[in-house]
Amino acid sequence: MLQLRQCKLMFPSVHLLVGVCSSSLVRAHKSHPVLSSQERYESVRHVRWVDEVVENAPWQVDQDFIDKWQIDYIAHDEEPYASAGKEDVYAYAKSIGAPLSLPPFPS
């Protein structure tokens, strides 16, 4: 939640769009989700900093997704996120200059 707040407050006028992957994608690339897709969509939809939720978002963002949703920046933590045979699922965003790195929060 703190990272969503940080994203929302980074620029003066932000429409914060949050992509939430489906349960089947999470199962295929990570592990078994605790909540169903619908429960996760609704949970994120109720976060005060979130303006819009993109349901069934792709695991890896590509140019088609960026164009469709008119995305300027893709927020993520600073560490590479390895998954599904990829060294970093944010590599494409980084290659086109769209990443917005967020510092990690202390545990």
mmCIF file with all atom_site columns, C-alpha atoms in Angstrom:
data_model
loop_
_atom_site.group_PDB
_atom_site.id
_atom_site.type_symbol
_atom_site.label_atom_id
_atom_site.label_alt_id
_atom_site.label_comp_id
_atom_site.label_asym_id
_atom_site.label_entity_id
_atom_site.label_seq_id
_atom_site.pdbx_PDB_ins_code
_atom_site.Cartn_x
_atom_site.Cartn_y
_atom_site.Cartn_z
_atom_site.occupancy
_atom_site.B_iso_or_equiv
_atom_site.pdbx_formal_charge
_atom_site.auth_seq_id
_atom_site.auth_comp_id
_atom_site.auth_asym_id
_atom_site.auth_atom_id
_atom_site.pdbx_PDB_model_num
ATOM 1   C CA . MET A 1 1   ? 0.000   0.000   0.000   1.00 0.00 ? 1   MET A CA 1
ATOM 2   C CA . LEU A 1 2   ? 2.843   2.383   0.778   1.00 0.00 ? 2   LEU A CA 1
ATOM 3   C CA . GLN A 1 3   ? 4.273   1.960   -2.695  1.00 0.00 ? 3   GLN A CA 1
ATOM 4   C CA . LEU A 1 4   ? 0.898   2.843   -4.241  1.00 0.00 ? 4   LEU A CA 1
ATOM 5   C CA . ARG A 1 5   ? 0.792   5.995   -2.110  1.00 0.00 ? 5   ARG A CA 1
ATOM 6   C CA . GLN A 1 6   ? 4.356   6.812   -3.147  1.00 0.00 ? 6   GLN A CA 1
ATOM 7   C CA . CYS A 1 7   ? 3.403   6.438   -6.832  1.00 0.00 ? 7   CYS A CA 1
ATOM 8   C CA . LYS A 1 8   ? 0.331   8.625   -6.458  1.00 0.00 ? 8   LYS A CA 1
ATOM 9   C CA . LEU A 1 9   ? 2.288   11.415  -4.772  1.00 0.00 ? 9   LEU A CA 1
ATOM 10  C CA . MET A 1 10  ? 5.308   11.370  -7.103  1.00 0.00 ? 10  MET A CA 1
ATOM 11  C CA . PHE A 1 11  ? 3.873   13.845  -9.605  1.00 0.00 ? 11  PHE A CA 1
ATOM 12  C CA . PRO A 1 12  ? 1.355   16.674  -9.192  1.00 0.00 ? 12  PRO A CA 1
ATOM 13  C CA . SER A 1 13  ? -1.352  15.157  -11.381 1.00 0.00 ? 13  SER A CA 1
ATOM 14  C CA . VAL A 1 14  ? -1.333  11.362  -11.464 1.00 0.00 ? 14  VAL A CA 1
ATOM 15  C CA . HIS A 1 15  ? -3.986  8.939   -12.629 1.00 0.00 ? 15  HIS A CA 1
ATOM 16  C CA . LEU A 1 16  ? -2.765  5.797   -10.905 1.00 0.00 ? 16  LEU A CA 1
ATOM 17  C CA . LEU A 1 17  ? -3.583  2.738   -12.960 1.00 0.00 ? 17  LEU A CA 1
ATOM 18  C CA . VAL A 1 18  ? -2.797  -0.592  -11.262 1.00 0.00 ? 18  VAL A CA 1
ATOM 19  C CA . GLY A 1 19  ? -2.621  -3.806  -13.244 1.00 0.00 ? 19  GLY A CA 1
ATOM 20  C CA . VAL A 1 20  ? -3.685  -6.923  -11.353 1.00 0.00 ? 20  VAL A CA 1
ATOM 21  C CA . CYS A 1 21  ? -2.873  -10.314 -12.852 1.00 0.00 ? 21  CYS A CA 1
ATOM 22  C CA . SER A 1 22  ? -5.415  -13.133 -12.927 1.00 0.00 ? 22  SER A CA 1
ATOM 23  C CA . SER A 1 23  ? -5.144  -16.101 -10.602 1.00 0.00 ? 23  SER A CA 1
ATOM 24  C CA . SER A 1 24  ? -4.163  -18.344 -13.511 1.00 0.00 ? 24  SER A CA 1
ATOM 25  C CA . LEU A 1 25  ? -1.212  -16.085 -14.404 1.00 0.00 ? 25  LEU A CA 1
ATOM 26  C CA . VAL A 1 26  ? -0.095  -15.887 -10.782 1.00 0.00 ? 26  VAL A CA 1
ATOM 27  C CA . ARG A 1 27  ? -0.272  -19.687 -10.497 1.00 0.00 ? 27  ARG A CA 1
ATOM 28  C CA . ALA A 1 28  ? 1.709   -20.121 -13.724 1.00 0.00 ? 28  ALA A CA 1
ATOM 29  C CA . HIS A 1 29  ? 4.489   -17.674 -12.826 1.00 0.00 ? 29  HIS A CA 1
ATOM 30  C CA . LYS A 1 30  ? 4.654   -17.456 -9.053  1.00 0.00 ? 30  LYS A CA 1
ATOM 31  C CA . SER A 1 31  ? 2.539   -19.568 -6.695  1.00 0.00 ? 31  SER A CA 1
ATOM 32  C CA . HIS A 1 32  ? -1.026  -20.342 -5.683  1.00 0.00 ? 32  HIS A CA 1
ATOM 33  C CA . PRO A 1 33  ? -2.801  -17.054 -4.811  1.00 0.00 ? 33  PRO A CA 1
ATOM 34  C CA . VAL A 1 34  ? -4.680  -16.839 -1.514  1.00 0.00 ? 34  VAL A CA 1
ATOM 35  C CA . LEU A 1 35  ? -7.434  -14.635 -2.952  1.00 0.00 ? 35  LEU A CA 1
ATOM 36  C CA . SER A 1 36  ? -9.372  -15.206 -6.162  1.00 0.00 ? 36  SER A CA 1
ATOM 37  C CA . SER A 1 37  ? -8.875  -12.862 -9.099  1.00 0.00 ? 37  SER A CA 1
ATOM 38  C CA . GLN A 1 38  ? -12.105 -10.992 -8.264  1.00 0.00 ? 38  GLN A CA 1
ATOM 39  C CA . GLU A 1 39  ? -11.114 -10.621 -4.609  1.00 0.00 ? 39  GLU A CA 1
ATOM 40  C CA . ARG A 1 40  ? -7.709  -9.213  -5.579  1.00 0.00 ? 40  ARG A CA 1
ATOM 41  C CA . TYR A 1 41  ? -9.246  -6.800  -8.107  1.00 0.00 ? 41  TYR A CA 1
ATOM 42  C CA . GLU A 1 42  ? -11.693 -5.522  -5.487  1.00 0.00 ? 42  GLU A CA 1
ATOM 43  C CA . SER A 1 43  ? -9.018  -5.263  -2.794  1.00 0.00 ? 43  SER A CA 1
ATOM 44  C CA . VAL A 1 44  ? -6.846  -3.058  -4.995  1.00 0.00 ? 44  VAL A CA 1
ATOM 45  C CA . ARG A 1 45  ? -9.874  -1.087  -6.190  1.00 0.00 ? 45  ARG A CA 1
ATOM 46  C CA . HIS A 1 46  ? -10.518 -0.055  -2.577  1.00 0.00 ? 46  HIS A CA 1
ATOM 47  C CA . VAL A 1 47  ? -7.047  1.375   -1.962  1.00 0.00 ? 47  VAL A CA 1
ATOM 48  C CA . ARG A 1 48  ? -7.489  5.136   -1.657  1.00 0.00 ? 48  ARG A CA 1
ATOM 49  C CA . TRP A 1 49  ? -4.503  5.955   -3.885  1.00 0.00 ? 49  TRP A CA 1
ATOM 50  C CA . VAL A 1 50  ? -5.667  3.822   -6.818  1.00 0.00 ? 50  VAL A CA 1
ATOM 51  C CA . ASP A 1 51  ? -7.711  5.538   -9.530  1.00 0.00 ? 51  ASP A CA 1
ATOM 52  C CA . GLU A 1 52  ? -8.266  2.566   -11.829 1.00 0.00 ? 52  GLU A CA 1
ATOM 53  C CA . VAL A 1 53  ? -7.662  -1.185  -11.826 1.00 0.00 ? 53  VAL A CA 1
ATOM 54  C CA . VAL A 1 54  ? -6.781  -3.098  -14.976 1.00 0.00 ? 54  VAL A CA 1
ATOM 55  C CA . GLU A 1 55  ? -8.123  -6.583  -14.455 1.00 0.00 ? 55  GLU A CA 1
ATOM 56  C CA . ASN A 1 56  ? -6.306  -9.543  -15.998 1.00 0.00 ? 56  ASN A CA 1
ATOM 57  C CA . ALA A 1 57  ? -3.153  -7.498  -16.603 1.00 0.00 ? 57  ALA A CA 1
ATOM 58  C CA . PRO A 1 58  ? -0.269  -9.240  -18.376 1.00 0.00 ? 58  PRO A CA 1
ATOM 59  C CA . TRP A 1 59  ? 2.579   -10.725 -16.368 1.00 0.00 ? 59  TRP A CA 1
ATOM 60  C CA . GLN A 1 60  ? 5.017   -8.772  -18.511 1.00 0.00 ? 60  GLN A CA 1
ATOM 61  C CA . VAL A 1 61  ? 4.146   -5.349  -19.867 1.00 0.00 ? 61  VAL A CA 1
ATOM 62  C CA . ASP A 1 62  ? 4.702   -4.831  -23.605 1.00 0.00 ? 62  ASP A CA 1
ATOM 63  C CA . GLN A 1 63  ? 4.249   -1.909  -25.987 1.00 0.00 ? 63  GLN A CA 1
ATOM 64  C CA . ASP A 1 64  ? 0.683   -2.899  -26.912 1.00 0.00 ? 64  ASP A CA 1
ATOM 65  C CA . PHE A 1 65  ? -0.370  -2.764  -23.250 1.00 0.00 ? 65  PHE A CA 1
ATOM 66  C CA . ILE A 1 66  ? 1.421   0.570   -22.749 1.00 0.00 ? 66  ILE A CA 1
ATOM 67  C CA . ASP A 1 67  ? -0.282  2.055   -25.820 1.00 0.00 ? 67  ASP A CA 1
ATOM 68  C CA . LYS A 1 68  ? -3.723  0.686   -25.002 1.00 0.00 ? 68  LYS A CA 1
ATOM 69  C CA . TRP A 1 69  ? -3.719  2.173   -21.493 1.00 0.00 ? 69  TRP A CA 1
ATOM 70  C CA . GLN A 1 70  ? -1.660  5.303   -22.385 1.00 0.00 ? 70  GLN A CA 1
ATOM 71  C CA . ILE A 1 71  ? 0.950   4.549   -19.742 1.00 0.00 ? 71  ILE A CA 1
ATOM 72  C CA . ASP A 1 72  ? 3.802   6.997   -19.142 1.00 0.00 ? 72  ASP A CA 1
ATOM 73  C CA . TYR A 1 73  ? 5.616   5.189   -16.323 1.00 0.00 ? 73  TYR A CA 1
ATOM 74  C CA . ILE A 1 74  ? 5.713   1.684   -14.888 1.00 0.00 ? 74  ILE A CA 1
ATOM 75  C CA . ALA A 1 75  ? 6.463   1.643   -11.176 1.00 0.00 ? 75  ALA A CA 1
ATOM 76  C CA . HIS A 1 76  ? 8.385   -1.213  -9.614  1.00 0.00 ? 76  HIS A CA 1
ATOM 77  C CA . ASP A 1 77  ? 10.936  -1.769  -6.900  1.00 0.00 ? 77  ASP A CA 1
ATOM 78  C CA . GLU A 1 78  ? 14.613  -1.303  -7.677  1.00 0.00 ? 78  GLU A CA 1
ATOM 79  C CA . GLU A 1 79  ? 15.543  -4.989  -7.691  1.00 0.00 ? 79  GLU A CA 1
ATOM 80  C CA . PRO A 1 80  ? 15.200  -7.031  -10.901 1.00 0.00 ? 80  PRO A CA 1
ATOM 81  C CA . TYR A 1 81  ? 12.159  -9.321  -10.789 1.00 0.00 ? 81  TYR A CA 1
ATOM 82  C CA . ALA A 1 82  ? 13.103  -12.702 -12.217 1.00 0.00 ? 82  ALA A CA 1
ATOM 83  C CA . SER A 1 83  ? 10.216  -14.927 -13.274 1.00 0.00 ? 83  SER A CA 1
ATOM 84  C CA . ALA A 1 84  ? 9.209   -17.512 -15.877 1.00 0.00 ? 84  ALA A CA 1
ATOM 85  C CA . GLY A 1 85  ? 12.647  -17.800 -17.432 1.00 0.00 ? 85  GLY A CA 1
ATOM 86  C CA . LYS A 1 86  ? 13.153  -14.017 -17.583 1.00 0.00 ? 86  LYS A CA 1
ATOM 87  C CA . GLU A 1 87  ? 15.918  -12.253 -15.673 1.00 0.00 ? 87  GLU A CA 1
ATOM 88  C CA . ASP A 1 88  ? 13.697  -9.211  -15.143 1.00 0.00 ? 88  ASP A CA 1
ATOM 89  C CA . VAL A 1 89  ? 10.019  -8.895  -16.104 1.00 0.00 ? 89  VAL A CA 1
ATOM 90  C CA . TYR A 1 90  ? 10.499  -5.105  -16.146 1.00 0.00 ? 90  TYR A CA 1
ATOM 91  C CA . ALA A 1 91  ? 13.327  -5.265  -18.712 1.00 0.00 ? 91  ALA A CA 1
ATOM 92  C CA . TYR A 1 92  ? 11.127  -3.957  -21.544 1.00 0.00 ? 92  TYR A CA 1
ATOM 93  C CA . ALA A 1 93  ? 9.956   -0.951  -19.515 1.00 0.00 ? 93  ALA A CA 1
ATOM 94  C CA . LYS A 1 94  ? 13.564  -0.213  -18.613 1.00 0.00 ? 94  LYS A CA 1
ATOM 95  C CA . SER A 1 95  ? 14.669  -0.502  -22.249 1.00 0.00 ? 95  SER A CA 1
ATOM 96  C CA . ILE A 1 96  ? 12.191  2.163   -23.409 1.00 0.00 ? 96  ILE A CA 1
ATOM 97  C CA . GLY A 1 97  ? 12.827  4.544   -20.514 1.00 0.00 ? 97  GLY A CA 1
ATOM 98  C CA . ALA A 1 98  ? 9.439   4.043   -18.832 1.00 0.00 ? 98  ALA A CA 1
ATOM 99  C CA . PRO A 1 99  ? 10.460  2.622   -15.448 1.00 0.00 ? 99  PRO A CA 1
ATOM 100 C CA . LEU A 1 100 ? 9.827   4.499   -12.243 1.00 0.00 ? 100 LEU A CA 1
ATOM 101 C CA . SER A 1 101 ? 11.979  2.782   -9.636  1.00 0.00 ? 101 SER A CA 1
ATOM 102 C CA . LEU A 1 102 ? 10.700  2.848   -6.094  1.00 0.00 ? 102 LEU A CA 1
ATOM 103 C CA . PRO A 1 103 ? 13.097  2.447   -3.179  1.00 0.00 ? 103 PRO A CA 1
ATOM 104 C CA . PRO A 1 104 ? 12.352  -0.502  -0.912  1.00 0.00 ? 104 PRO A CA 1
ATOM 105 C CA . PHE A 1 105 ? 10.597  0.182   2.370   1.00 0.00 ? 105 PHE A CA 1
ATOM 106 C CA . PRO A 1 106 ? 12.341  -0.965  5.529   1.00 0.00 ? 106 PRO A CA 1
ATOM 107 C CA . SER A 1 107 ? 10.961  -4.215  6.925   1.00 0.00 ? 107 SER A CA 1
#
